CSV table of C-alpha atoms in Angstrom, one decimal:
chain,number,residue,atom,x,y,z
A,1,MET,CA,12.8,-15.8,-14.9
A,2,ASP,CA,14.9,-12.9,-16.2
A,3,ASN,CA,13.6,-9.4,-15.7
A,4,PRO,CA,9.9,-10.0,-15.4
A,5,SER,CA,7.5,-7.0,-15.4
A,6,ILE,CA,6.5,-7.7,-11.8
A,7,SER,CA,8.2,-9.2,-8.8
A,8,VAL,CA,5.6,-10.5,-6.2
A,9,ILE,CA,6.9,-10.5,-2.7
A,10,LEU,CA,5.0,-12.9,-0.5
A,11,PRO,CA,6.4,-13.4,3.1
A,12,ALA,CA,5.0,-16.5,4.8
A,13,TYR,CA,4.9,-17.5,8.5
A,14,ASN,CA,2.8,-20.3,9.9
A,15,CYS,CA,0.0,-19.8,7.4
A,16,GLU,CA,-0.5,-23.4,6.2
A,17,ARG,CA,-4.2,-23.0,6.3
A,18,PHE,CA,-4.3,-20.2,3.8
A,19,ILE,CA,-1.1,-20.2,1.8
A,20,GLU,CA,-2.2,-22.6,-1.0
A,21,ARG,CA,-5.1,-20.5,-2.0
A,22,SER,CA,-3.0,-17.3,-1.7
A,23,VAL,CA,-0.3,-18.7,-4.0
A,24,LYS,CA,-3.0,-20.0,-6.5
A,25,SER,CA,-4.6,-16.5,-6.6
A,26,VAL,CA,-1.2,-15.2,-7.8
A,27,LEU,CA,-0.4,-18.0,-10.3
A,28,GLU,CA,-3.9,-17.7,-11.8
A,29,GLN,CA,-3.6,-14.0,-12.6
A,30,SER,CA,-4.6,-12.9,-16.1
A,31,PHE,CA,-1.3,-11.1,-16.3
A,32,THR,CA,1.5,-13.7,-16.4
A,33,ASP,CA,4.8,-11.8,-16.7
A,34,PHE,CA,5.9,-12.0,-13.1
A,35,GLU,CA,8.1,-13.8,-10.6
A,36,LEU,CA,6.7,-14.9,-7.3
A,37,ILE,CA,9.2,-14.7,-4.5
A,38,ILE,CA,7.9,-16.6,-1.5
A,39,ILE,CA,10.0,-16.2,1.7
A,40,ASP,CA,9.3,-18.6,4.5
A,41,ASP,CA,10.2,-16.9,7.8
A,42,GLY,CA,11.1,-20.0,9.8
A,43,SER,CA,7.6,-21.4,10.0
A,44,THR,CA,7.0,-24.2,12.5
A,45,ASP,CA,3.9,-25.6,10.8
A,46,ASN,CA,3.5,-27.1,7.3
A,47,THR,CA,3.7,-23.9,5.4
A,48,ALA,CA,7.0,-24.8,3.7
A,49,ALA,CA,5.6,-28.2,2.7
A,50,VAL,CA,2.5,-26.7,1.1
A,51,ILE,CA,4.6,-24.2,-0.8
A,52,GLY,CA,6.9,-27.0,-2.0
A,53,LYS,CA,4.0,-28.8,-3.7
A,54,PHE,CA,3.8,-26.1,-6.3
A,55,ASN,CA,5.7,-26.7,-9.6
A,56,ASP,CA,5.7,-23.4,-11.5
A,57,PRO,CA,8.9,-21.8,-12.9
A,58,ARG,CA,7.8,-18.4,-11.8
A,59,ILE,CA,8.1,-19.3,-8.2
A,60,ARG,CA,11.3,-18.5,-6.3
A,61,PHE,CA,11.2,-20.1,-2.8
A,62,LEU,CA,13.5,-18.7,-0.2
A,63,GLN,CA,13.7,-19.7,3.5
A,64,ASN,CA,15.1,-17.7,6.4
A,65,GLU,CA,17.5,-19.7,8.6
A,66,LYS,CA,15.3,-18.7,11.6
A,67,ASN,CA,12.3,-16.6,12.3
A,68,SER,CA,13.6,-13.1,11.6
A,69,GLY,CA,10.5,-11.0,11.4
A,70,LEU,CA,8.5,-9.3,8.7
A,71,VAL,CA,10.8,-6.3,8.1
A,72,PHE,CA,13.8,-8.6,7.5
A,73,THR,CA,11.8,-10.9,5.3
A,74,LEU,CA,10.3,-8.1,3.2
A,75,ASN,CA,13.7,-6.5,2.7
A,76,ARG,CA,15.1,-9.9,1.6
A,77,GLY,CA,12.4,-10.1,-0.9
A,78,ILE,CA,13.1,-6.6,-2.2
A,79,ASP,CA,16.8,-7.5,-2.6
A,80,ALA,CA,15.9,-10.5,-4.6
A,81,SER,CA,13.4,-8.7,-6.9
A,82,THR,CA,14.3,-8.3,-10.5
A,83,GLY,CA,11.1,-7.0,-12.0
A,84,LYS,CA,10.2,-3.4,-13.0
A,85,TYR,CA,7.5,-3.3,-10.3
A,86,ILE,CA,7.1,-5.0,-7.0
A,87,ALA,CA,3.7,-6.3,-5.9
A,88,ARG,CA,3.0,-7.1,-2.3
A,89,MET,CA,1.0,-10.1,-1.2
A,90,ASP,CA,0.4,-11.9,2.1
A,91,GLY,CA,0.1,-15.6,2.7
A,92,ASP,CA,-3.5,-15.4,3.8
A,93,ASP,CA,-4.9,-12.9,1.3
A,94,ILE,CA,-6.4,-13.5,-2.1
A,95,SER,CA,-5.6,-11.4,-5.2
A,96,LEU,CA,-8.4,-11.2,-7.7
A,97,PRO,CA,-7.7,-12.4,-11.2
A,98,PHE,CA,-7.2,-9.0,-12.9
A,99,ARG,CA,-5.3,-7.3,-10.1
A,100,PHE,CA,-1.8,-7.3,-11.7
A,101,ALA,CA,-3.2,-6.5,-15.2
A,102,THR,CA,-5.1,-3.5,-13.8
A,103,GLN,CA,-2.3,-2.1,-11.7
A,104,PHE,CA,0.5,-2.7,-14.2
A,105,SER,CA,-1.5,-0.9,-16.9
A,106,TYR,CA,-2.1,2.0,-14.6
A,107,LEU,CA,1.5,2.6,-13.7
A,108,GLU,CA,2.6,2.1,-17.3
A,109,ASN,CA,0.1,4.8,-18.4
A,110,ASN,CA,0.8,7.2,-15.5
A,111,PRO,CA,4.5,7.7,-15.3
A,112,ALA,CA,4.1,10.4,-12.6
A,113,THR,CA,2.6,7.9,-10.3
A,114,ASP,CA,5.1,5.7,-8.4
A,115,MET,CA,2.8,3.5,-6.3
A,116,ILE,CA,-0.7,2.3,-7.0
A,117,SER,CA,-3.0,0.5,-4.5
A,118,SER,CA,-6.6,-0.6,-4.7
A,119,VAL,CA,-9.4,-0.8,-2.3
A,120,ALA,CA,-9.9,-4.2,-0.6
A,121,ASP,CA,-12.7,-6.4,0.5
A,122,LEU,CA,-12.3,-7.8,4.0
A,123,ILE,CA,-12.9,-11.5,4.7
A,124,SER,CA,-12.9,-13.7,7.8
A,125,GLU,CA,-10.8,-16.8,8.4
A,126,ASP,CA,-13.7,-18.8,6.9
A,127,ASP,CA,-14.0,-16.6,3.8
A,128,GLN,CA,-17.0,-14.8,5.0
A,129,PRO,CA,-17.4,-11.1,4.0
A,130,LEU,CA,-16.6,-8.6,6.7
A,131,GLY,CA,-17.4,-5.5,4.8
A,132,GLU,CA,-15.0,-2.6,4.1
A,133,TRP,CA,-12.3,-0.6,5.8
A,134,SER,CA,-13.8,2.9,5.8
A,135,ASP,CA,-10.5,4.7,5.7
A,136,ASP,CA,-9.5,2.6,2.7
A,137,ARG,CA,-12.7,3.4,0.8
A,138,ASN,CA,-12.9,7.1,1.8
A,139,HIS,CA,-9.4,8.2,0.6
A,140,LEU,CA,-8.9,7.3,-3.1
A,141,THR,CA,-7.1,10.2,-4.9
A,142,ALA,CA,-3.5,11.2,-4.5
A,143,ARG,CA,-4.5,14.4,-2.8
A,144,ALA,CA,-6.9,12.6,-0.4
A,145,ILE,CA,-4.3,10.0,0.5
A,146,ARG,CA,-1.6,12.5,1.1
A,147,ASN,CA,-3.9,14.7,3.3
A,148,PHE,CA,-5.0,11.8,5.4
A,149,LEU,CA,-1.7,9.9,6.0
A,150,PRO,CA,-0.5,12.2,8.8
A,151,LYS,CA,-3.6,11.3,10.7
A,152,ASP,CA,-3.7,7.6,10.0
A,153,ASN,CA,-3.0,4.8,7.5
A,154,CYS,CA,-5.5,4.3,4.6
A,155,ILE,CA,-3.6,1.9,2.4
A,156,VAL,CA,-3.9,-1.9,2.5
A,157,HIS,CA,-0.3,-3.1,2.3
A,158,PRO,CA,-0.8,-6.3,0.3
A,159,ALA,CA,-2.8,-4.4,-2.3
A,160,VAL,CA,0.2,-2.3,-3.4
A,161,LEU,CA,2.2,-2.2,-6.7
A,162,ILE,CA,5.2,0.1,-6.6
A,163,ARG,CA,8.2,0.9,-8.8
A,164,THR,CA,11.0,-1.5,-7.9
A,165,ALA,CA,13.8,1.1,-8.0
A,166,LEU,CA,11.9,3.3,-5.5
A,167,LEU,CA,11.3,0.5,-3.0
A,168,LYS,CA,14.9,-0.6,-3.2
A,169,GLN,CA,15.8,2.9,-2.3
A,170,TYR,CA,13.5,3.3,0.7
A,171,ARG,CA,13.1,-0.3,2.0
A,172,PHE,CA,11.4,-1.1,5.3
A,173,ARG,CA,12.9,0.1,8.6
A,174,ARG,CA,13.4,-2.3,11.4
A,175,GLU,CA,12.8,0.4,14.1
A,176,GLN,CA,9.3,0.8,12.7
A,177,SER,CA,8.4,-2.9,12.8
A,178,GLN,CA,5.1,-2.3,14.5
A,179,ALA,CA,3.9,-0.3,11.4
A,180,GLU,CA,6.5,-0.8,8.7
A,181,ASP,CA,4.1,-0.2,5.9
A,182,TYR,CA,2.6,3.0,7.4
A,183,ASP,CA,6.1,4.3,8.0
A,184,LEU,CA,7.0,3.7,4.4
A,185,TRP,CA,3.9,5.5,3.1
A,186,LEU,CA,4.8,8.5,5.4
A,187,ARG,CA,8.4,8.6,4.1
A,188,LEU,CA,7.2,8.4,0.5
A,189,ALA,CA,4.6,11.1,0.9
A,190,ALA,CA,7.0,13.4,2.8
A,191,ASP,CA,9.3,13.3,-0.3
A,192,GLY,CA,6.5,14.1,-2.7
A,193,VAL,CA,6.0,10.6,-4.1
A,194,LYS,CA,2.6,10.3,-5.9
A,195,ILE,CA,0.5,7.5,-4.4
A,196,GLU,CA,-2.9,6.7,-6.0
A,197,LYS,CA,-5.6,4.1,-5.5
A,198,ILE,CA,-7.9,2.2,-7.8
A,199,ASN,CA,-11.5,2.3,-6.7
A,200,GLU,CA,-12.1,-1.3,-7.4
A,201,PRO,CA,-11.5,-4.2,-5.0
A,202,LEU,CA,-8.6,-6.2,-6.4
A,203,LEU,CA,-7.7,-8.0,-3.1
A,204,LYS,CA,-9.5,-9.9,-0.5
A,205,HIS,CA,-7.8,-9.0,2.8
A,206,ARG,CA,-8.2,-11.6,5.5
A,207,ILE,CA,-8.7,-10.5,9.1
A,208,LEU,CA,-7.4,-13.2,11.5
A,209,ASN,CA,-8.9,-13.6,15.0
A,210,GLN,CA,-5.5,-14.2,16.6
A,211,SER,CA,-3.3,-12.2,14.3
A,212,PHE,CA,-0.1,-10.7,15.6
A,213,THR,CA,-1.3,-7.3,14.4
A,214,ARG,CA,-4.4,-7.6,16.7
A,215,LYS,CA,-2.5,-8.8,19.7
A,216,ARG,CA,0.0,-6.0,19.6
A,217,GLN,CA,-2.6,-3.2,19.4
A,218,THR,CA,-3.6,-3.1,23.0
A,219,ASN,CA,-3.4,0.7,22.8
A,220,VAL,CA,-3.7,1.8,19.1
A,221,PHE,CA,-3.1,5.4,20.0
A,222,TRP,CA,0.3,4.7,21.5
A,223,LYS,CA,1.2,2.5,18.5
A,224,ASN,CA,0.3,5.3,16.1
A,225,ALA,CA,2.1,7.9,18.2
A,226,ARG,CA,5.3,5.8,18.2
A,227,THR,CA,5.1,5.4,14.4
A,228,LYS,CA,4.5,9.1,13.7
A,229,ILE,CA,6.9,10.5,16.2
A,230,ASN,CA,9.7,8.1,15.1
A,231,PHE,CA,9.0,9.0,11.4
A,232,SER,CA,9.0,12.7,12.2
A,233,ARG,CA,12.2,12.5,14.3
A,234,HIS,CA,14.0,10.7,11.4
A,235,ALA,CA,12.6,13.1,8.8
A,236,LEU,CA,13.7,16.2,10.8
A,237,ALA,CA,17.1,14.7,11.5
A,238,SER,CA,17.4,14.3,7.7
A,239,GLY,CA,16.6,17.9,7.1
A,240,LYS,CA,13.0,17.5,5.9
A,241,PHE,CA,11.4,20.6,7.4
A,242,ASN,CA,8.1,20.5,5.5
A,243,PHE,CA,4.4,20.9,6.4
A,244,PHE,CA,3.7,17.2,5.9
A,245,VAL,CA,6.3,16.2,8.5
A,246,PHE,CA,5.2,18.8,11.1
A,247,LYS,CA,1.5,17.8,10.5
A,248,THR,CA,2.4,14.2,11.1
A,249,LEU,CA,4.3,15.1,14.3
A,250,GLY,CA,1.3,17.1,15.5
A,251,PHE,CA,-1.0,14.1,15.0
A,252,GLY,CA,1.6,11.9,16.7
A,253,LEU,CA,1.6,14.1,19.8
A,254,ALA,CA,-2.2,14.1,19.9
A,255,ASP,CA,-2.2,10.3,19.7
A,256,LEU,CA,0.3,10.2,22.6
A,257,LEU,CA,-2.1,12.3,24.7
A,258,LEU,CA,-5.1,10.1,23.7
A,259,GLY,CA,-3.3,6.9,24.5
A,260,THR,CA,-2.2,8.2,27.9
A,261,GLY,CA,-5.8,9.2,28.6
A,262,LYS,CA,-7.0,5.8,27.6
A,263,LYS,CA,-4.5,4.1,29.9
A,264,ILE,CA,-5.4,6.3,32.8
A,265,LYS,CA,-9.1,5.6,32.2
A,266,SER,CA,-8.4,1.8,32.2
A,267,ILE,CA,-6.7,2.2,35.6
A,268,ILE,CA,-9.5,4.3,37.1
A,269,ILE,CA,-12.3,2.2,35.5
A,270,PRO,CA,-11.0,-1.4,35.2
C-alpha cells in the first residue's frame, strides 16, 4: 500500500492468546486508509501462525531473526512506516472502531498538535473491566500533560497517533528500554512538542497478570528515577537547559530517595 494516511505499528511477542482479536480490531476500523505493520519479535508460541492466517493487503508482516526487544522492534516498525501518521498498537489491546477516524481528524484539523492520545479503558486477561488509570483520566489538556510529565507518565502508549516525520526524528532509545515510551514523551515535551489527549476511550488496554512490565517493577521509584535522570542527563548534554528538564531531574532525584527508603524499609521490615 503506497503512502497510506496511517501506518500502524504492532510489535508482537508470545501473544497468541490475544493477537487475533487485536489485529481484527485494527482491520475493522471505520477509517480504512492505513497499513498495518506487524513485527513478530522472535515469538516461541503460535503468534506468527495466527498472524499468518490473515489475508488483508493492508498487512505487512515482518519477523525479527531473533528476540531483539521492544525498542529494536518499534524502531524497525518506524523505519518501515510510509504513512503520514504512525499509530501504536499492542498485540493484546483492542482499538475501538472509530479510533483512527477520530484521531486522524483531530491531527488534520489541529496542525499545531503533533501527537494525540486518548484515554483508555483497562481490561483483564479475560476481558473483564478493570476501571481506569487515574493519571490517564486526570491529565487531558496539553498544559496538564506537560505539567505532569516530569512527575510521572500519564499517556497510554498504544493509544497514540503521532506525525511520522517527528517519530522518525526522535525514535526510541535502547538505553531507556525500561520506559521507552515515557522517555519519548519527556524528550518531545522538553522540545516544546504539543501533545494532546481525547477525553473519550478509544482503546481497551489489557493488564496481564504476568506481564514483563509488572515483573520488572519491583521498585517503581527506582525505575522512574533511572528514566528521569537518564533523560535529564541526555538533555543537559545536548544543551537543553530549560525548566522542564530541571523539573524532571528534581522529580527523578526525589524518586531515587523514595526508592532507597523503600528498599531500606524492606530490609528492616521483611
